PDB file of C-alpha atoms and ligand atoms in Angstrom:
ATOM      1  CA  MET A  29       0.215  55.517 -16.998  1.00  0.00           C
ATOM      2  CA  ILE A  30       2.130  55.564 -13.727  1.00  0.00           C
ATOM      3  CA  ARG A  31       2.406  52.329 -11.765  1.00  0.00           C
ATOM      4  CA  ILE A  32       3.406  52.190  -8.124  1.00  0.00           C
ATOM      5  CA  GLY A  33       4.859  48.987  -6.709  1.00  0.00           C
ATOM      6  CA  VAL A  34       5.114  48.453  -2.968  1.00  0.00           C
ATOM      7  CA  ASP A  35       7.268  45.801  -1.287  1.00  0.00           C
ATOM      8  CA  LEU A  36       5.861  45.030   2.136  1.00  0.00           C
ATOM      9  CA  GLY A  37       8.802  43.636   4.103  1.00  0.00           C
ATOM     10  CA  GLY A  38       9.164  42.667   7.729  1.00  0.00           C
ATOM     11  CA  THR A  39      11.525  45.559   8.522  1.00  0.00           C
ATOM     12  CA  LYS A  40      10.864  48.063   5.718  1.00  0.00           C
ATOM     13  CA  ILE A  41       8.207  49.101   3.238  1.00  0.00           C
ATOM     14  CA  GLU A  42       9.594  50.268  -0.075  1.00  0.00           C
ATOM     15  CA  ALA A  43       7.675  51.875  -2.912  1.00  0.00           C
ATOM     16  CA  ILE A  44       8.686  52.678  -6.468  1.00  0.00           C
ATOM     17  CA  ALA A  45       6.925  54.502  -9.286  1.00  0.00           C
ATOM     18  CA  LEU A  46       7.464  53.257 -12.851  1.00  0.00           C
ATOM     19  CA  ASP A  47       6.410  54.776 -16.150  1.00  0.00           C
ATOM     20  CA  ALA A  48       4.850  52.664 -18.909  1.00  0.00           C
ATOM     21  CA  ALA A  49       8.285  51.642 -20.196  1.00  0.00           C
ATOM     22  CA  GLY A  50       9.426  50.449 -16.777  1.00  0.00           C
ATOM     23  CA  HIS A  51      11.706  53.397 -16.026  1.00  0.00           C
ATOM     24  CA  GLU A  52      11.973  54.403 -12.387  1.00  0.00           C
ATOM     25  CA  LEU A  53      10.390  57.788 -11.653  1.00  0.00           C
ATOM     26  CA  ALA A  54      10.656  57.912  -7.869  1.00  0.00           C
ATOM     27  CA  ARG A  55      11.313  55.713  -4.872  1.00  0.00           C
ATOM     28  CA  ARG A  56      10.648  55.886  -1.142  1.00  0.00           C
ATOM     29  CA  ARG A  57      11.376  53.645   1.800  1.00  0.00           C
ATOM     30  CA  ILE A  58      10.059  53.655   5.378  1.00  0.00           C
ATOM     31  CA  ALA A  59      10.376  51.370   8.393  1.00  0.00           C
ATOM     32  CA  SER A  60       7.564  48.825   8.782  1.00  0.00           C
ATOM     33  CA  PRO A  61       5.186  49.497  11.683  1.00  0.00           C
ATOM     34  CA  ALA A  62       5.959  46.635  14.057  1.00  0.00           C
ATOM     35  CA  HIS A  63       3.250  43.972  14.280  1.00  0.00           C
ATOM     36  CA  ASP A  64       0.356  46.394  13.793  1.00  0.00           C
ATOM     37  CA  TYR A  65      -1.990  45.737  10.877  1.00  0.00           C
ATOM     38  CA  ALA A  66      -3.957  48.995  10.974  1.00  0.00           C
ATOM     39  CA  GLN A  67      -0.723  51.001  11.049  1.00  0.00           C
ATOM     40  CA  THR A  68       0.604  48.948   8.135  1.00  0.00           C
ATOM     41  CA  ILE A  69      -2.435  49.869   6.003  1.00  0.00           C
ATOM     42  CA  ASP A  70      -2.048  53.487   7.030  1.00  0.00           C
ATOM     43  CA  ALA A  71       1.683  53.525   6.200  1.00  0.00           C
ATOM     44  CA  LEU A  72       1.027  52.030   2.764  1.00  0.00           C
ATOM     45  CA  ARG A  73      -1.632  54.629   1.994  1.00  0.00           C
ATOM     46  CA  THR A  74       0.635  57.490   3.086  1.00  0.00           C
ATOM     47  CA  LEU A  75       3.543  56.126   1.040  1.00  0.00           C
ATOM     48  CA  VAL A  76       1.446  55.852  -2.133  1.00  0.00           C
ATOM     49  CA  GLU A  77      -0.090  59.315  -1.688  1.00  0.00           C
ATOM     50  CA  ARG A  78       3.328  60.903  -1.105  1.00  0.00           C
ATOM     51  CA  LEU A  79       4.722  59.335  -4.271  1.00  0.00           C
ATOM     52  CA  GLU A  80       1.685  60.510  -6.227  1.00  0.00           C
ATOM     53  CA  GLY A  81       2.149  64.005  -4.811  1.00  0.00           C
ATOM     54  CA  GLU A  82       5.796  64.019  -5.863  1.00  0.00           C
ATOM     55  CA  LEU A  83       4.804  63.028  -9.397  1.00  0.00           C
ATOM     56  CA  GLY A  84       2.186  65.722  -9.875  1.00  0.00           C
ATOM     57  CA  GLY A  85      -0.856  64.347  -8.097  1.00  0.00           C
ATOM     58  CA  GLY A  86      -2.186  61.826 -10.676  1.00  0.00           C
ATOM     59  CA  ARG A  87      -3.701  58.560  -9.535  1.00  0.00           C
ATOM     60  CA  ALA A  88      -1.426  55.606 -10.113  1.00  0.00           C
ATOM     61  CA  ARG A  89      -2.197  51.927 -10.410  1.00  0.00           C
ATOM     62  CA  VAL A  90      -0.922  50.202  -7.273  1.00  0.00           C
ATOM     63  CA  GLY A  91       0.514  46.709  -6.810  1.00  0.00           C
ATOM     64  CA  VAL A  92       1.799  45.266  -3.549  1.00  0.00           C
ATOM     65  CA  GLY A  93       4.234  42.411  -2.943  1.00  0.00           C
ATOM     66  CA  THR A  94       3.770  40.692   0.399  1.00  0.00           C
ATOM     67  CA  PRO A  95       5.076  37.698   2.275  1.00  0.00           C
ATOM     68  CA  GLY A  96       2.660  34.774   2.170  1.00  0.00           C
ATOM     69  CA  ALA A  97      -0.128  34.299  -0.355  1.00  0.00           C
ATOM     70  CA  ILE A  98      -3.769  35.187  -0.784  1.00  0.00           C
ATOM     71  CA  SER A  99      -6.005  32.275   0.172  1.00  0.00           C
ATOM     72  CA  SER A 100      -8.413  31.472  -2.642  1.00  0.00           C
ATOM     73  CA  LEU A 101     -10.859  30.280   0.032  1.00  0.00           C
ATOM     74  CA  THR A 102     -10.992  33.445   2.142  1.00  0.00           C
ATOM     75  CA  GLY A 103      -9.254  36.213   0.176  1.00  0.00           C
ATOM     76  CA  CYS A 104      -7.051  36.692   3.239  1.00  0.00           C
ATOM     77  CA  ILE A 105      -3.273  36.443   3.577  1.00  0.00           C
ATOM     78  CA  LYS A 106      -1.883  33.046   4.596  1.00  0.00           C
ATOM     79  CA  ASN A 107       1.641  31.631   5.138  1.00  0.00           C
ATOM     80  CA  ALA A 108       3.180  35.069   5.906  1.00  0.00           C
ATOM     81  CA  ASN A 109       6.139  35.284   8.272  1.00  0.00           C
ATOM     82  CA  SER A 110       4.996  38.852   9.066  1.00  0.00           C
ATOM     83  CA  THR A 111       2.249  37.222  11.097  1.00  0.00           C
ATOM     84  CA  GLN A 112       0.118  40.359  11.649  1.00  0.00           C
ATOM     85  CA  LEU A 113      -0.900  39.974   7.974  1.00  0.00           C
ATOM     86  CA  ASN A 114      -2.218  36.429   8.297  1.00  0.00           C
ATOM     87  CA  GLY A 115      -5.995  36.139   8.188  1.00  0.00           C
ATOM     88  CA  ARG A 116      -6.341  39.741   6.965  1.00  0.00           C
ATOM     89  CA  PRO A 117      -8.037  40.775   3.671  1.00  0.00           C
ATOM     90  CA  LEU A 118      -5.083  42.959   2.672  1.00  0.00           C
ATOM     91  CA  ALA A 119      -6.138  43.680  -0.931  1.00  0.00           C
ATOM     92  CA  HIS A 120      -9.663  44.587   0.186  1.00  0.00           C
ATOM     93  CA  ASP A 121      -8.484  46.855   3.014  1.00  0.00           C
ATOM     94  CA  LEU A 122      -5.933  48.615   0.801  1.00  0.00           C
ATOM     95  CA  ALA A 123      -8.549  49.139  -1.911  1.00  0.00           C
ATOM     96  CA  ARG A 124     -10.782  50.821   0.648  1.00  0.00           C
ATOM     97  CA  ALA A 125      -7.944  52.965   2.037  1.00  0.00           C
ATOM     98  CA  LEU A 126      -6.800  54.098  -1.424  1.00  0.00           C
ATOM     99  CA  GLY A 127     -10.173  54.228  -3.163  1.00  0.00           C
ATOM    100  CA  ARG A 128      -9.165  51.978  -6.055  1.00  0.00           C
ATOM    101  CA  GLU A 129      -8.413  48.353  -6.905  1.00  0.00           C
ATOM    102  CA  VAL A 130      -5.046  47.237  -5.498  1.00  0.00           C
ATOM    103  CA  ARG A 131      -3.327  44.087  -6.753  1.00  0.00           C
ATOM    104  CA  VAL A 132      -1.562  42.068  -4.046  1.00  0.00           C
ATOM    105  CA  GLU A 133       0.787  39.189  -4.759  1.00  0.00           C
ATOM    106  CA  ASN A 134       3.358  36.978  -3.065  1.00  0.00           C
ATOM    107  CA  ASP A 135       6.838  38.543  -3.018  1.00  0.00           C
ATOM    108  CA  ALA A 136       8.577  35.642  -4.801  1.00  0.00           C
ATOM    109  CA  ASN A 137       5.968  35.943  -7.549  1.00  0.00           C
ATOM    110  CA  CYS A 138       6.757  39.664  -7.798  1.00  0.00           C
ATOM    111  CA  PHE A 139      10.450  38.820  -8.159  1.00  0.00           C
ATOM    112  CA  ALA A 140       9.705  36.374 -10.991  1.00  0.00           C
ATOM    113  CA  LEU A 141       7.389  38.861 -12.719  1.00  0.00           C
ATOM    114  CA  SER A 142       9.971  41.638 -12.518  1.00  0.00           C
ATOM    115  CA  GLU A 143      12.743  39.507 -14.016  1.00  0.00           C
ATOM    116  CA  ALA A 144      10.409  38.111 -16.701  1.00  0.00           C
ATOM    117  CA  SER A 145       9.110  41.572 -17.648  1.00  0.00           C
ATOM    118  CA  ASP A 146      12.317  43.544 -18.130  1.00  0.00           C
ATOM    119  CA  GLY A 147      14.995  41.612 -16.271  1.00  0.00           C
ATOM    120  CA  ALA A 148      17.144  38.528 -16.794  1.00  0.00           C
ATOM    121  CA  GLY A 149      14.205  36.494 -18.129  1.00  0.00           C
ATOM    122  CA  ALA A 150      12.835  39.114 -20.528  1.00  0.00           C
ATOM    123  CA  GLY A 151      11.772  37.700 -23.885  1.00  0.00           C
ATOM    124  CA  ARG A 152      11.573  34.090 -22.635  1.00  0.00           C
ATOM    125  CA  ARG A 153       8.198  32.323 -22.703  1.00  0.00           C
ATOM    126  CA  LEU A 154       8.455  30.416 -19.416  1.00  0.00           C
ATOM    127  CA  VAL A 155      10.444  31.851 -16.516  1.00  0.00           C
ATOM    128  CA  PHE A 156      11.047  30.153 -13.179  1.00  0.00           C
ATOM    129  CA  GLY A 157      12.193  32.779 -10.663  1.00  0.00           C
ATOM    130  CA  VAL A 158      13.948  31.319  -7.624  1.00  0.00           C
ATOM    131  CA  ILE A 159      14.472  33.001  -4.259  1.00  0.00           C
ATOM    132  CA  LEU A 160      17.462  31.694  -2.303  1.00  0.00           C
ATOM    133  CA  GLY A 161      17.498  33.828   0.841  1.00  0.00           C
ATOM    134  CA  THR A 162      16.397  33.373   4.418  1.00  0.00           C
ATOM    135  CA  GLY A 163      13.771  31.140   2.802  1.00  0.00           C
ATOM    136  CA  VAL A 164      13.481  29.304  -0.509  1.00  0.00           C
ATOM    137  CA  GLY A 165      10.602  30.233  -2.791  1.00  0.00           C
ATOM    138  CA  GLY A 166       9.784  30.714  -6.416  1.00  0.00           C
ATOM    139  CA  GLY A 167       7.403  32.032  -9.013  1.00  0.00           C
ATOM    140  CA  ILE A 168       6.322  31.019 -12.507  1.00  0.00           C
ATOM    141  CA  VAL A 169       5.682  33.490 -15.333  1.00  0.00           C
ATOM    142  CA  GLN A 170       4.332  32.320 -18.671  1.00  0.00           C
ATOM    143  CA  ASP A 171       4.227  34.719 -21.633  1.00  0.00           C
ATOM    144  CA  GLY A 172       4.571  37.671 -19.271  1.00  0.00           C
ATOM    145  CA  ARG A 173       1.786  36.568 -16.905  1.00  0.00           C
ATOM    146  CA  LEU A 174       2.098  35.077 -13.446  1.00  0.00           C
ATOM    147  CA  TRP A 175       0.791  31.558 -12.954  1.00  0.00           C
ATOM    148  CA  ILE A 176      -0.793  31.530  -9.479  1.00  0.00           C
ATOM    149  CA  GLY A 177      -2.668  28.221  -9.310  1.00  0.00           C
ATOM    150  CA  PRO A 178      -5.869  27.276  -7.452  1.00  0.00           C
ATOM    151  CA  ASN A 179      -4.002  27.007  -4.123  1.00  0.00           C
ATOM    152  CA  ALA A 180      -1.946  30.152  -4.803  1.00  0.00           C
ATOM    153  CA  ILE A 181       1.240  28.140  -4.270  1.00  0.00           C
ATOM    154  CA  ALA A 182       2.632  27.802  -7.812  1.00  0.00           C
ATOM    155  CA  GLY A 183       6.420  27.824  -7.653  1.00  0.00           C
ATOM    156  CA  GLU A 184       6.661  26.919  -3.958  1.00  0.00           C
ATOM    157  CA  TRP A 185       9.280  24.244  -4.528  1.00  0.00           C
ATOM    158  CA  GLY A 186      11.023  25.051  -1.222  1.00  0.00           C
ATOM    159  CA  HIS A 187       8.665  22.802   0.705  1.00  0.00           C
ATOM    160  CA  ASN A 188       9.001  19.792  -1.560  1.00  0.00           C
ATOM    161  CA  GLU A 189      11.183  17.056  -0.111  1.00  0.00           C
ATOM    162  CA  MET A 190      14.906  17.292  -0.842  1.00  0.00           C
ATOM    163  CA  PRO A 191      15.851  14.596  -3.372  1.00  0.00           C
ATOM    164  CA  SER A 192      18.119  12.046  -1.701  1.00  0.00           C
ATOM    165  CA  ARG A 193      19.101   9.824  -4.634  1.00  0.00           C
ATOM    166  CA  SER A 194      22.711  11.023  -4.779  1.00  0.00           C
ATOM    167  CA  GLU A 195      23.282  11.077  -0.998  1.00  0.00           C
ATOM    168  CA  ALA A 196      23.372   7.991   1.153  1.00  0.00           C
ATOM    169  CA  ALA A 197      23.085   9.962   4.384  1.00  0.00           C
ATOM    170  CA  LEU A 198      21.025  13.093   3.831  1.00  0.00           C
ATOM    171  CA  PRO A 199      20.707  14.945   7.174  1.00  0.00           C
ATOM    172  CA  ASP A 200      17.296  14.638   8.796  1.00  0.00           C
ATOM    173  CA  THR A 201      16.276  18.301   8.936  1.00  0.00           C
ATOM    174  CA  GLN A 202      13.064  19.728  10.391  1.00  0.00           C
ATOM    175  CA  CYS A 203      11.231  22.593   8.630  1.00  0.00           C
ATOM    176  CA  TYR A 204       9.134  25.291  10.321  1.00  0.00           C
ATOM    177  CA  CYS A 205       6.219  24.118   8.174  1.00  0.00           C
ATOM    178  CA  GLY A 206       6.108  20.869  10.128  1.00  0.00           C
ATOM    179  CA  ARG A 207       7.621  18.661   7.436  1.00  0.00           C
ATOM    180  CA  ARG A 208      11.006  16.939   7.360  1.00  0.00           C
ATOM    181  CA  ARG A 209      13.782  17.458   4.813  1.00  0.00           C
ATOM    182  CA  CYS A 210      12.124  20.357   2.990  1.00  0.00           C
ATOM    183  CA  ILE A 211      14.325  21.767   0.218  1.00  0.00           C
ATOM    184  CA  GLU A 212      14.332  25.074   2.136  1.00  0.00           C
ATOM    185  CA  THR A 213      16.132  23.379   5.049  1.00  0.00           C
ATOM    186  CA  PHE A 214      19.079  22.666   2.708  1.00  0.00           C
ATOM    187  CA  LEU A 215      19.169  25.617   0.326  1.00  0.00           C
ATOM    188  CA  SER A 216      18.332  28.755   2.339  1.00  0.00           C
ATOM    189  CA  GLY A 217      21.156  30.924   3.734  1.00  0.00           C
ATOM    190  CA  PRO A 218      20.617  29.723   7.326  1.00  0.00           C
ATOM    191  CA  ALA A 219      20.419  26.128   6.017  1.00  0.00           C
ATOM    192  CA  LEU A 220      23.764  26.484   4.273  1.00  0.00           C
ATOM    193  CA  ALA A 221      25.299  27.746   7.537  1.00  0.00           C
ATOM    194  CA  ALA A 222      23.706  24.874   9.484  1.00  0.00           C
ATOM    195  CA  ASP A 223      25.025  22.334   6.997  1.00  0.00           C
ATOM    196  CA  HIS A 224      28.542  23.722   7.420  1.00  0.00           C
ATOM    197  CA  ARG A 225      28.182  23.548  11.215  1.00  0.00           C
ATOM    198  CA  ARG A 226      27.190  19.905  11.012  1.00  0.00           C
ATOM    199  CA  SER A 227      30.328  19.069   9.055  1.00  0.00           C
ATOM    200  CA  VAL A 228      33.078  20.969  10.880  1.00  0.00           C
ATOM    201  CA  ALA A 229      34.532  21.333  14.366  1.00  0.00           C
ATOM    202  CA  SER A 230      32.707  23.743  16.676  1.00  0.00           C
ATOM    203  CA  ALA A 231      35.364  26.483  16.250  1.00  0.00           C
ATOM    204  CA  SER A 232      33.632  27.606  13.037  1.00  0.00           C
ATOM    205  CA  ALA A 233      30.142  27.260  14.457  1.00  0.00           C
ATOM    206  CA  SER A 234      29.112  30.899  14.088  1.00  0.00           C
ATOM    207  CA  LEU A 235      29.870  31.355  10.386  1.00  0.00           C
ATOM    208  CA  ASP A 236      27.034  32.660   8.237  1.00  0.00           C
ATOM    209  CA  ALA A 237      26.478  31.836   4.570  1.00  0.00           C
ATOM    210  CA  ALA A 238      28.479  34.825   3.284  1.00  0.00           C
ATOM    211  CA  ALA A 239      31.469  33.895   5.455  1.00  0.00           C
ATOM    212  CA  ILE A 240      31.377  30.290   4.233  1.00  0.00           C
ATOM    213  CA  VAL A 241      31.255  31.444   0.595  1.00  0.00           C
ATOM    214  CA  ALA A 242      34.255  33.721   1.249  1.00  0.00           C
ATOM    215  CA  LEU A 243      36.195  30.908   2.964  1.00  0.00           C
ATOM    216  CA  ALA A 244      35.498  28.555   0.053  1.00  0.00           C
ATOM    217  CA  HIS A 245      36.651  31.228  -2.372  1.00  0.00           C
ATOM    218  CA  GLY A 246      39.904  31.469  -0.389  1.00  0.00           C
ATOM    219  CA  GLY A 247      40.480  27.720  -0.708  1.00  0.00           C
ATOM    220  CA  ASP A 248      39.297  26.445   2.686  1.00  0.00           C
ATOM    221  CA  VAL A 249      38.795  22.707   2.193  1.00  0.00           C
ATOM    222  CA  GLN A 250      35.804  22.280   4.495  1.00  0.00           C
ATOM    223  CA  ALA A 251      34.013  25.361   3.160  1.00  0.00           C
ATOM    224  CA  ARG A 252      34.616  24.137  -0.393  1.00  0.00           C
ATOM    225  CA  ALA A 253      33.066  20.791   0.539  1.00  0.00           C
ATOM    226  CA  THR A 254      30.034  22.575   2.038  1.00  0.00           C
ATOM    227  CA  MET A 255      29.596  24.624  -1.143  1.00  0.00           C
ATOM    228  CA  ALA A 256      29.969  21.528  -3.338  1.00  0.00           C
ATOM    229  CA  ARG A 257      27.152  19.872  -1.364  1.00  0.00           C
ATOM    230  CA  PHE A 258      25.067  23.028  -1.704  1.00  0.00           C
ATOM    231  CA  TYR A 259      25.517  23.225  -5.498  1.00  0.00           C
ATOM    232  CA  GLU A 260      24.795  19.523  -5.907  1.00  0.00           C
ATOM    233  CA  ARG A 261      21.625  19.722  -3.826  1.00  0.00           C
ATOM    234  CA  LEU A 262      20.485  22.865  -5.655  1.00  0.00           C
ATOM    235  CA  ALA A 263      20.923  21.149  -9.019  1.00  0.00           C
ATOM    236  CA  ALA A 264      19.109  18.024  -7.828  1.00  0.00           C
ATOM    237  CA  ALA A 265      16.215  20.018  -6.374  1.00  0.00           C
ATOM    238  CA  LEU A 266      15.932  22.253  -9.464  1.00  0.00           C
ATOM    239  CA  ALA A 267      15.858  19.176 -11.713  1.00  0.00           C
ATOM    240  CA  GLY A 268      12.552  18.263 -10.064  1.00  0.00           C
ATOM    241  CA  VAL A 269      11.122  21.574 -11.240  1.00  0.00           C
ATOM    242  CA  ILE A 270      12.733  21.384 -14.678  1.00  0.00           C
ATOM    243  CA  ASN A 271      11.410  17.855 -15.321  1.00  0.00           C
ATOM    244  CA  VAL A 272       7.858  19.055 -14.654  1.00  0.00           C
ATOM    245  CA  LEU A 273       7.854  22.624 -15.957  1.00  0.00           C
ATOM    246  CA  ASP A 274      10.752  22.713 -18.451  1.00  0.00           C
ATOM    247  CA  PRO A 275      11.171  26.501 -18.171  1.00  0.00           C
ATOM    248  CA  ASP A 276      13.225  28.416 -20.737  1.00  0.00           C
ATOM    249  CA  VAL A 277      15.167  30.112 -17.979  1.00  0.00           C
ATOM    250  CA  VAL A 278      15.788  29.835 -14.244  1.00  0.00           C
ATOM    251  CA  VAL A 279      16.544  33.214 -12.631  1.00  0.00           C
ATOM    252  CA  PHE A 280      18.154  33.287  -9.190  1.00  0.00           C
ATOM    253  CA  GLY A 281      17.304  35.946  -6.600  1.00  0.00           C
ATOM    254  CA  GLY A 282      17.720  36.398  -2.861  1.00  0.00           C
ATOM    255  CA  GLY A 283      20.938  36.826  -0.900  1.00  0.00           C
ATOM    256  CA  LEU A 284      22.613  33.618  -2.103  1.00  0.00           C
ATOM    257  CA  SER A 285      22.158  34.662  -5.744  1.00  0.00           C
ATOM    258  CA  ASN A 286      25.145  36.948  -5.160  1.00  0.00           C
ATOM    259  CA  ILE A 287      27.484  33.933  -5.097  1.00  0.00           C
ATOM    260  CA  ASP A 288      29.784  34.517  -8.097  1.00  0.00           C
ATOM    261  CA  ARG A 289      29.959  30.950  -9.348  1.00  0.00           C
ATOM    262  CA  LEU A 290      26.384  29.933  -8.525  1.00  0.00           C
ATOM    263  CA  CYS A 291      25.026  29.752 -12.083  1.00  0.00           C
ATOM    264  CA  ASP A 292      28.108  28.005 -13.531  1.00  0.00           C
ATOM    265  CA  GLU A 293      28.207  25.454 -10.706  1.00  0.00           C
ATOM    266  CA  VAL A 294      24.519  24.612 -11.040  1.00  0.00           C
ATOM    267  CA  ARG A 295      24.602  24.483 -14.850  1.00  0.00           C
ATOM    268  CA  ALA A 296      27.511  22.037 -14.729  1.00  0.00           C
ATOM    269  CA  ARG A 297      25.561  19.692 -12.443  1.00  0.00           C
ATOM    270  CA  LEU A 298      22.090  19.771 -14.003  1.00  0.00           C
ATOM    271  CA  SER A 299      22.625  17.115 -16.678  1.00  0.00           C
ATOM    272  CA  ALA A 300      23.221  14.465 -13.992  1.00  0.00           C
ATOM    273  CA  HIS A 301      19.698  15.079 -12.659  1.00  0.00           C
ATOM    274  CA  VAL A 302      17.475  16.295 -15.516  1.00  0.00           C
ATOM    275  CA  PHE A 303      15.752  13.692 -17.714  1.00  0.00           C
ATOM    276  CA  SER A 304      17.057  14.901 -21.059  1.00  0.00           C
ATOM    277  CA  ASP A 305      19.881  14.107 -23.489  1.00  0.00           C
ATOM    278  CA  ALA A 306      21.088  17.694 -23.203  1.00  0.00           C
ATOM    279  CA  VAL A 307      19.998  20.436 -20.810  1.00  0.00           C
ATOM    280  CA  THR A 308      19.596  23.760 -22.600  1.00  0.00           C
ATOM    281  CA  THR A 309      17.754  25.509 -19.730  1.00  0.00           C
ATOM    282  CA  GLU A 310      19.309  28.913 -19.151  1.00  0.00           C
ATOM    283  CA  VAL A 311      20.435  29.458 -15.551  1.00  0.00           C
ATOM    284  CA  VAL A 312      21.078  33.125 -14.799  1.00  0.00           C
ATOM    285  CA  ALA A 313      21.379  35.654 -11.995  1.00  0.00           C
ATOM    286  CA  ASN A 314      18.751  38.373 -11.646  1.00  0.00           C
ATOM    287  CA  ARG A 315      19.159  41.806 -13.269  1.00  0.00           C
ATOM    288  CA  HIS A 316      17.316  44.009 -10.785  1.00  0.00           C
ATOM    289  CA  GLY A 317      18.763  42.696  -7.511  1.00  0.00           C
ATOM    290  CA  ASP A 318      16.997  43.861  -4.366  1.00  0.00           C
ATOM    291  CA  SER A 319      14.710  46.062  -6.488  1.00  0.00           C
ATOM    292  CA  SER A 320      13.019  43.137  -8.200  1.00  0.00           C
ATOM    293  CA  GLY A 321      10.394  42.726  -5.482  1.00  0.00           C
ATOM    294  CA  VAL A 322       9.222  46.314  -5.651  1.00  0.00           C
ATOM    295  CA  ARG A 323       9.489  46.498  -9.458  1.00  0.00           C
ATOM    296  CA  GLY A 324       7.500  43.258  -9.823  1.00  0.00           C
ATOM    297  CA  ALA A 325       4.747  44.686  -7.627  1.00  0.00           C
ATOM    298  CA  ALA A 326       4.437  47.588 -10.110  1.00  0.00           C
ATOM    299  CA  TRP A 327       4.424  45.100 -12.999  1.00  0.00           C
ATOM    300  CA  LEU A 328       1.285  43.508 -11.502  1.00  0.00           C
ATOM    301  CA  TRP A 329      -0.257  46.196 -13.730  1.00  0.00           C
ATOM    302  CA  PRO A 330       1.176  45.514 -17.204  1.00  0.00           C
ATOM    303  CA  PRO A 331       1.243  48.620 -19.453  1.00  0.00           C
TER     304      PRO A 331
HETATM  305 ZN1  LIG B 406       8.776  23.138   4.824  1.00  0.00          ZN
END
């Protein structure tokens, strides 16, 4: 059985074909049609049919990872930053275009599923996959299956409030979702850069997250202080998830998961926040990197 996973991003659409064992057979990438829903459906159909043609013309099972989530009320996409998708019955329209059932799932959930299936969380019963990128999201996989939840928001810890117990003066941030002090406004890449800006003179104002990480690595005192705050906040925020879910493993993805010391720094700080005599939760980086989204979309059809 061939499975095709499609990652529907804001700037590109990527598709991958996997065999039953999870080996990559083929891959294609195209630019996303800008802000046009009908063209997006058309591009997805063309991409899938081209991959099928390349692989001998058989019909594959198709899964799609998308920003946002599928509303259990309407069956339409909600919460997507690619706003042309919001309010659209994406799974239904793709099924009609391709003449078969198409599974559609949130992209952070696809990441978690990929890493739980044959990535850094393989073989563990409960996997919490964490995206630390331009946003902060997550997904929960139990015994190889995604947990979605009745609101389709399982794992969305990024819009919980940032714990403030260990900080007397937590900055009063504003989130795009309308709430204050969301975890995402402290732990995303742009949030890390904003936190550094708040703490240093304006000369360094334009540094992005990668530059701050590099400066800290080189011994810059202010950048090191920014990173220490980041690690501490990440550990405190993750403890809220661990106390409720107690996953076997936390797998980091997204751009900030490339920070060399991330897992060690978080592991060292967890015991101060988690309600347990010892914290044995594994904290690991992803195995499939940028490919996890597209691989997880294919894994929406387990062999
Ligand atoms: Zn928020």
